[in-house]
Amino acid sequence: MQANTLSGGFADPAIGSAHAFRSVMEAMARPGTIQDIEGAAPPAPLSPAMGAVLLTLCDTETPIYLAGDMDCEAARAWLAFHTGAPFVGPAHCMFAVGKWDALAPLAVYPIGTSEYPDRSATLIVECSEFAAGATLTGPGIKDQATLSLPEVEAFQVNRTLFPLGLDFIFTCGERLAALPRSTKVS
Amino acid sequence: MTEYNFAYLDEQTKRMIRRAILKGLAIPGYQVPFASREMPMPYGWGTGGVQVSAAVLTPKDTFKVIDQGADDTTNAVSIRTFFQRTAGVATTTTTSDATVIQTRHRIPEEPLHEGQILVYQVPIPEPLRFLEPRESETRKMHSLEEYGLMHVKLYEDISRHGHIATSYAYPVKVEGRYVMDPSPIPKFDNPKLGDMAAIQLFGAGREQRIYALPPYTQVVSLDFEDHPFEASKADHPCGMCGATDSYLDELIIDDAGGRMFVCSDTDYCEVRQAAGHKRKDAA
Ligand SMILES: [Zn+2]
């Protein structure tokens, strides 16, 4: 076990996760807004924002899929120690973690059922930057918002599944944004 | 001194509630099941709302609790004190100063702003429950958008009373998809549900459901072309502040059965009175 496996959690877990959750909730409630999120120092390749989101939402009841280069010993050891979450394949995950290209194809993730649309995966996408980009409309957005997205079509397809579908959190450094299934992207 | 966790609930419970809140925000108006916990207060005191508040509060928050519009009922004071002690939050009765407002049966008169969160205590989250007692069936009805029965019920009101008699917990449709119970707010408050700048979260403890409305969500009260929805209130000005735009409670003020109508939102009424508004014909 490496030394940094044990470190990098919230200094005060209850307070740290309370603040981090508010950032995640604001992001999910207001698609296109960019929120600060801090307090976690996970090992690379996990960003501080990615680490904070996972510490806040994950535990032994939330299977995680690590995609691409996120599936490494450092990330597995850190998440196992701090969250206890089991690691699974994409078809059975509650949270998926990775860069956009590594997370594809999206069709493999759980999108919920017609009676329980909440039983769907949340994909946490590690990004290299946030910039203006696609136009967003829908719940949480007054008139319209913009957000840089890795592509447009995948989110348009996801929107057609509503009320089923995937929800997305984008992390970059110590910031995050989110895109729930309800958002129309153009 | 008793040891308790921040905001009373253990971290695993808060994570579970937080995950439910995020799914609720992603699917506006859909009721997300959650595993409700015992709280140190009876169910009638809004344990669903209390659990949602516990999951969203941070020590930087300023917290307000209203019970049918009033900050000073036993219920409101107990919940406010509970989070003051367990979460170290500041408290207020001033609507505009609060970052998180927990409410039972009202929406504040003053428009809420971005950055605020309104948490509703919900007794019965299922708007179809009185039409269909079986959870398995109501779930199916939501999944198929089978809301015809709901319209039939409202129309029976019209044929019996000449108008829609439902005046509390008046059902709404969210973003053209889910029919939702807005909790027992008066239908006067229904128009405030839609396009609100604040985040709205609904917690039902006994029934173990959480649902949500993100800001600026489209919310429409169910109605009919020939009987459009009307946000009615008593046709009086407030007897204390003279407001003509607020929801009023009728109070009996003396032994002779004298009555007065006053704002149900006590903060709204007090702010207006402090600003010099008085009922024109008041002594
Ligand atoms: Zn008044």
XYZ file of C-alpha atoms and ligand atoms in Angstrom:
470
model
C 0.000 0.000 0.000
C 1.404 3.401 -0.951
C 1.449 6.270 1.506
C -0.853 8.423 -0.599
C -3.535 5.739 -0.481
C -4.257 6.676 3.099
C -4.110 10.436 2.628
C -6.099 12.801 0.437
C -9.520 12.350 2.012
C -11.534 15.263 3.407
C -9.855 16.750 6.486
C -13.267 16.649 8.182
C -15.343 14.092 6.239
C -18.790 15.281 7.392
C -18.125 18.968 6.708
C -16.034 18.385 3.579
C -18.646 16.190 1.964
C -21.448 18.592 2.946
C -19.716 21.424 1.056
C -18.792 19.158 -1.844
C -22.348 17.891 -2.146
C -23.704 21.414 -2.415
C -21.374 22.006 -5.358
C -22.530 18.797 -7.029
C -26.184 19.578 -6.327
C -25.908 23.141 -7.667
C -24.220 21.795 -10.788
C -26.908 19.143 -11.354
C -29.724 21.616 -10.593
C -28.257 24.299 -12.882
C -26.790 22.600 -15.954
C -24.057 24.630 -17.588
C -22.906 26.353 -14.401
C -19.370 25.649 -13.219
C -18.930 25.038 -9.481
C -15.838 24.985 -7.307
C -15.286 21.789 -5.358
C -12.327 21.209 -3.073
C -10.987 19.335 -0.097
C -9.856 16.081 -1.722
C -6.323 15.217 -2.870
C -6.520 11.860 -4.659
C -3.596 10.303 -6.520
C -3.305 10.864 -10.278
C -5.031 10.299 -12.616
C -8.005 11.292 -10.424
C -8.443 15.082 -10.280
C -9.228 16.786 -6.958
C -12.793 17.410 -8.191
C -13.203 13.780 -9.242
C -11.906 12.651 -5.856
C -14.273 14.967 -3.987
C -17.316 13.796 -5.974
C -16.481 10.144 -5.352
C -15.820 10.670 -1.628
C -19.147 12.485 -1.351
C -21.373 10.013 -3.202
C -19.733 6.586 -3.081
C -19.588 3.816 -0.493
C -19.997 0.056 -0.213
C -23.475 0.336 -1.797
C -22.334 2.035 -5.021
C -20.518 -0.127 -7.592
C -17.959 1.899 -9.571
C -16.650 1.277 -13.077
C -13.172 2.640 -13.726
C -12.668 3.200 -17.447
C -9.430 3.341 -19.394
C -6.405 4.712 -17.574
C -8.545 5.452 -14.484
C -8.477 1.710 -13.894
C -5.067 1.714 -12.224
C -3.652 0.513 -8.929
C -3.399 4.009 -7.442
C -7.071 4.866 -8.106
C -8.343 1.454 -7.036
C -6.386 1.480 -3.791
C -7.406 5.047 -2.909
C -11.105 4.476 -3.632
C -11.123 1.114 -1.867
C -9.625 2.679 1.251
C -11.730 5.852 1.327
C -15.100 4.597 0.008
C -15.127 0.791 0.137
C -16.987 0.811 -3.172
C -16.877 -2.420 -5.187
C -15.419 -2.258 -8.717
C -17.575 -3.660 -11.519
C -17.978 -3.550 -15.285
C -19.960 -0.781 -17.012
C -23.234 -2.748 -17.271
C -23.588 -2.999 -13.480
C -22.148 0.265 -12.258
C -23.891 3.081 -10.421
C -20.987 5.438 -11.125
C -18.578 5.333 -14.052
C -15.282 7.204 -13.921
C -13.117 8.063 -16.898
C -12.177 10.290 -19.782
C -14.865 10.610 -22.432
C -13.274 8.358 -25.035
C -12.646 5.629 -22.479
C -16.255 5.701 -21.246
C -17.719 5.021 -24.726
C -19.933 3.357 -25.859
C -22.747 4.736 -23.689
C -25.281 2.078 -24.667
C -23.772 -0.368 -22.188
C -24.623 1.584 -18.998
C -27.845 1.108 -16.974
C -30.443 3.755 -17.910
C -33.057 2.783 -15.299
C -36.423 1.139 -15.859
C -39.731 2.756 -16.772
C -40.943 2.307 -13.180
C -37.574 3.149 -11.594
C -35.783 5.586 -13.921
C -33.539 6.567 -10.990
C -31.787 3.194 -11.185
C -29.423 4.548 -13.792
C -25.713 5.218 -13.964
C -24.063 8.559 -13.365
C -20.976 9.056 -15.535
C -18.237 11.230 -14.061
C -16.160 12.501 -16.935
C -12.638 13.824 -16.408
C -12.089 16.805 -18.715
C -9.024 18.836 -19.633
C -10.887 22.159 -19.756
C -14.231 23.932 -19.504
C -15.141 26.366 -22.240
C -18.309 27.654 -23.845
C -19.607 25.267 -26.428
C -22.923 23.495 -26.821
C -26.198 25.286 -26.098
C -28.282 23.855 -23.265
C -31.985 24.280 -22.488
C -34.321 22.546 -20.064
C -35.047 22.284 -16.323
C -32.590 24.252 -14.189
C -31.803 26.682 -17.003
C -33.296 30.137 -17.383
C -33.550 30.687 -21.134
C -30.325 28.949 -22.151
C -26.824 28.038 -20.986
C -23.613 26.906 -22.661
C -21.091 24.247 -21.763
C -18.212 22.631 -23.570
C -19.089 19.002 -24.203
C -16.908 16.307 -25.713
C -19.571 15.851 -28.377
C -23.236 16.715 -28.937
C -24.909 13.723 -30.487
C -24.473 11.307 -27.551
C -26.301 13.740 -25.251
C -29.076 14.249 -27.791
C -29.575 10.490 -28.001
C -29.566 10.287 -24.196
C -32.264 12.994 -24.036
C -34.568 10.950 -26.268
C -34.601 8.230 -23.580
C -36.153 10.572 -20.975
C -37.294 9.881 -18.256
C -34.754 7.089 -18.560
C -31.152 7.898 -19.333
C -27.714 8.683 -17.970
C -26.663 11.685 -15.915
C -23.237 13.280 -16.296
C -20.822 15.112 -14.036
C -17.775 16.741 -15.638
C -14.692 17.291 -13.491
C -11.631 19.391 -14.208
C -9.049 20.377 -11.609
C -11.049 21.694 -8.656
C -14.190 22.504 -10.648
C -17.182 20.617 -11.945
C -20.280 20.934 -14.119
C -23.155 18.553 -14.718
C -25.636 17.538 -17.379
C -28.750 15.644 -16.255
C -30.730 13.550 -18.745
C -33.409 16.287 -18.878
C -31.163 18.803 -20.666
C -31.643 19.444 -24.388
C -28.291 19.930 -26.140
C -27.718 21.655 -29.467
C -22.218 16.544 26.270
C -23.940 14.192 23.832
C -21.926 13.249 20.770
C -23.743 13.354 17.463
C -22.703 13.491 13.844
C -22.815 16.733 11.844
C -26.507 17.419 11.077
C -27.418 14.357 13.166
C -27.512 11.736 10.378
C -24.610 9.342 9.832
C -22.508 9.819 6.691
C -23.775 6.701 4.918
C -27.392 7.831 5.304
C -26.553 11.312 4.057
C -24.791 9.842 1.003
C -27.865 7.744 0.210
C -30.160 10.776 0.539
C -27.765 12.921 -1.519
C -27.763 10.362 -4.329
C -31.583 10.348 -4.251
C -31.663 14.166 -4.424
C -29.410 14.183 -7.507
C -31.609 11.621 -9.299
C -34.671 13.621 -8.263
C -33.175 16.764 -9.822
C -32.323 14.836 -12.999
C -35.919 13.538 -13.319
C -38.073 16.475 -12.172
C -41.293 15.418 -10.436
C -40.396 11.716 -10.233
C -40.515 10.197 -6.740
C -37.177 8.602 -5.851
C -37.403 5.898 -3.153
C -35.025 6.237 -0.227
C -34.498 4.382 3.048
C -35.933 6.803 5.598
C -34.282 6.853 9.011
C -35.737 7.266 12.479
C -35.403 10.854 13.567
C -35.690 12.157 17.116
C -39.154 13.577 16.390
C -42.524 12.096 15.413
C -43.440 11.578 11.730
C -46.012 14.360 11.794
C -43.152 16.761 12.441
C -41.756 16.429 8.977
C -39.058 13.800 9.243
C -38.782 13.656 5.424
C -38.039 17.354 5.220
C -35.658 17.103 8.166
C -33.663 14.320 6.490
C -33.408 16.307 3.245
C -32.299 19.394 5.173
C -29.707 17.291 7.037
C -28.305 16.106 3.695
C -27.992 19.583 2.140
C -26.978 21.844 5.052
C -23.419 23.078 5.509
C -22.169 25.083 8.519
C -22.190 28.194 6.296
C -25.962 28.069 5.806
C -28.575 30.363 7.252
C -31.625 28.259 8.020
C -35.295 29.208 8.267
C -38.249 26.974 9.122
C -41.880 27.846 8.505
C -44.958 25.944 9.539
C -47.985 27.072 7.517
C -46.176 30.354 6.963
C -45.232 30.981 10.610
C -41.724 30.858 12.083
C -42.871 30.633 15.699
C -44.893 27.405 15.969
C -43.596 24.591 18.200
C -42.797 22.511 15.115
C -40.843 25.293 13.372
C -38.916 26.270 16.500
C -37.995 22.632 17.252
C -36.585 21.960 13.788
C -34.721 25.275 13.701
C -33.158 24.570 17.099
C -32.337 21.001 16.091
C -30.131 22.122 13.185
C -28.717 25.067 15.077
C -27.385 22.521 17.611
C -26.445 19.628 15.300
C -25.182 21.498 12.220
C -24.070 24.776 13.730
C -26.058 26.765 11.184
C -27.156 30.349 11.668
C -30.924 30.743 11.798
C -33.242 33.492 10.651
C -36.906 34.279 10.193
C -36.168 36.663 7.300
C -36.967 34.934 4.014
C -34.428 36.851 1.927
C -31.572 36.109 4.376
C -32.121 32.339 4.445
C -30.099 30.004 2.220
C -32.119 26.922 3.164
C -35.818 27.157 4.075
C -37.679 24.127 5.359
C -41.430 24.520 4.992
C -44.640 22.819 5.932
C -47.628 23.726 3.742
C -46.606 27.133 2.320
C -44.297 28.836 -0.165
C -43.028 32.215 1.085
C -44.707 35.256 -0.488
C -41.413 36.972 -1.252
C -39.955 35.538 -4.483
C -36.974 33.304 -3.728
C -33.624 33.903 -5.414
C -30.807 31.823 -6.872
C -28.687 30.244 -4.186
C -31.714 29.453 -2.016
C -33.111 25.968 -1.391
C -36.718 25.310 -0.385
C -37.261 21.979 1.413
C -40.857 20.776 1.709
C -42.205 18.440 4.356
C -44.483 16.026 2.510
C -47.047 13.756 4.219
C -48.346 11.896 1.115
C -46.079 12.191 -1.936
C -48.202 10.098 -4.306
C -50.780 12.245 -6.125
C -52.544 9.118 -7.388
C -52.807 7.494 -3.941
C -56.472 8.366 -3.345
C -57.344 6.907 -6.750
C -55.214 3.782 -6.391
C -53.920 2.555 -3.028
C -51.434 0.042 -4.450
C -47.896 1.351 -4.891
C -47.202 -1.199 -7.657
C -50.138 0.222 -9.636
C -49.359 3.918 -9.141
C -45.779 3.262 -10.239
C -47.124 1.646 -13.404
C -49.496 4.558 -13.986
C -46.608 7.052 -13.748
C -44.454 4.962 -16.056
C -47.234 4.861 -18.679
C -48.314 8.491 -18.075
C -51.773 7.159 -17.263
C -53.160 10.291 -15.680
C -56.718 10.123 -17.041
C -58.169 9.122 -13.661
C -56.723 12.235 -12.081
C -58.563 14.409 -14.584
C -61.751 12.404 -14.006
C -61.492 13.085 -10.266
C -61.034 16.808 -10.816
C -63.918 16.858 -13.296
C -66.189 15.117 -10.771
C -65.437 18.086 -8.528
C -66.696 20.390 -11.229
C -69.928 18.472 -11.791
C -70.578 18.296 -8.049
C -69.533 21.783 -6.959
C -69.521 23.780 -10.192
C -65.771 24.327 -9.765
C -62.678 22.323 -8.809
C -63.053 22.013 -5.025
C -59.504 20.740 -4.385
C -57.843 23.669 -2.652
C -54.727 22.081 -1.077
C -52.168 19.649 -2.524
C -53.530 20.577 -5.941
C -51.780 18.284 -8.473
C -49.339 19.668 -11.038
C -47.646 18.319 -14.159
C -43.892 18.828 -14.334
C -42.198 19.524 -17.683
C -45.106 17.808 -19.442
C -44.226 14.448 -17.906
C -44.784 13.533 -14.240
C -47.885 14.439 -12.245
C -46.651 15.567 -8.829
C -48.144 16.355 -5.440
C -46.815 19.779 -4.370
C -47.461 18.855 -0.683
C -50.472 20.419 1.099
C -49.718 23.999 0.063
C -52.814 26.052 -0.778
C -53.419 26.148 -4.521
C -52.785 29.904 -4.221
C -49.099 28.915 -4.019
C -49.121 26.660 -7.098
C -48.075 29.346 -9.605
C -44.885 29.926 -7.559
C -43.744 26.320 -8.122
C -42.866 26.887 -11.768
C -39.974 29.011 -12.988
C -38.712 29.478 -9.427
C -35.094 30.685 -9.099
C -34.514 28.474 -6.028
C -34.049 24.693 -5.908
C -37.129 22.884 -4.541
C -36.693 19.563 -2.717
C -39.535 17.433 -1.345
C -39.069 14.866 1.429
C -41.657 12.327 2.621
C -40.350 10.421 5.666
C -43.061 7.883 6.399
C -43.573 7.167 2.664
C -39.808 7.206 1.970
C -39.810 9.355 -1.139
C -37.707 12.298 -2.313
C -38.521 14.410 -5.363
C -37.317 17.685 -6.739
C -37.838 20.654 -9.006
C -34.687 22.277 -10.407
C -34.847 26.064 -10.833
C -36.873 27.390 -13.767
C -38.781 24.147 -14.220
C -42.101 24.185 -16.047
C -44.884 23.317 -13.599
C -48.541 23.403 -14.679
C -51.560 22.935 -12.407
C -53.959 20.409 -13.912
C -57.112 21.996 -15.304
C -59.621 22.008 -18.157
C -60.215 24.357 -21.042
C -63.684 25.247 -19.775
C -62.520 25.365 -16.133
C -59.044 26.910 -16.056
C -56.959 26.724 -12.879
C -57.451 29.642 -10.486
C -55.068 30.470 -7.631
C -57.761 31.585 -5.212
C -57.481 33.262 -1.809
C -59.823 35.008 0.604
C -61.044 38.220 -1.023
C -59.797 40.600 1.695
C -56.741 42.727 2.417
C -54.557 41.630 5.340
C -55.950 43.041 8.593
C -52.428 43.823 9.831
C -50.415 45.059 6.840
C -53.095 45.705 4.224
C -51.490 43.380 1.657
C -53.863 42.352 -1.116
C -51.473 39.912 -2.796
C -50.757 37.461 0.043
C -52.383 34.251 1.242
C -54.537 34.924 4.308
C -55.500 32.959 7.384
C -58.846 33.701 9.002
C -58.483 34.328 12.735
C -61.189 34.556 15.353
C -60.154 37.583 17.396
C -62.712 37.868 20.203
C -65.346 35.969 22.145
C -68.088 37.519 20.061
C -66.808 35.601 17.017
C -65.180 38.614 15.396
C -62.893 37.636 12.536
C -59.823 39.054 10.893
C -57.858 37.965 7.846
C -54.072 38.174 8.215
C -51.084 37.072 6.131
C -50.216 33.434 6.730
C -46.570 34.329 5.941
C -45.602 36.044 9.213
C -42.249 37.344 7.932
C -43.901 38.939 4.896
C -46.496 40.628 7.114
C -43.938 41.865 9.658
C -41.601 43.255 7.001
C -44.512 45.146 5.459
C -45.646 46.509 8.812
C -42.085 47.580 9.647
C -41.993 49.416 6.321
C -45.031 51.419 7.418
C -47.781 49.472 5.689
C -50.911 49.331 7.802
C -54.413 48.331 7.042
C -56.064 51.570 5.818
C -59.018 51.399 8.205
C -57.072 50.051 11.175
C -57.348 52.063 14.373
Zn -50.116 41.043 6.367
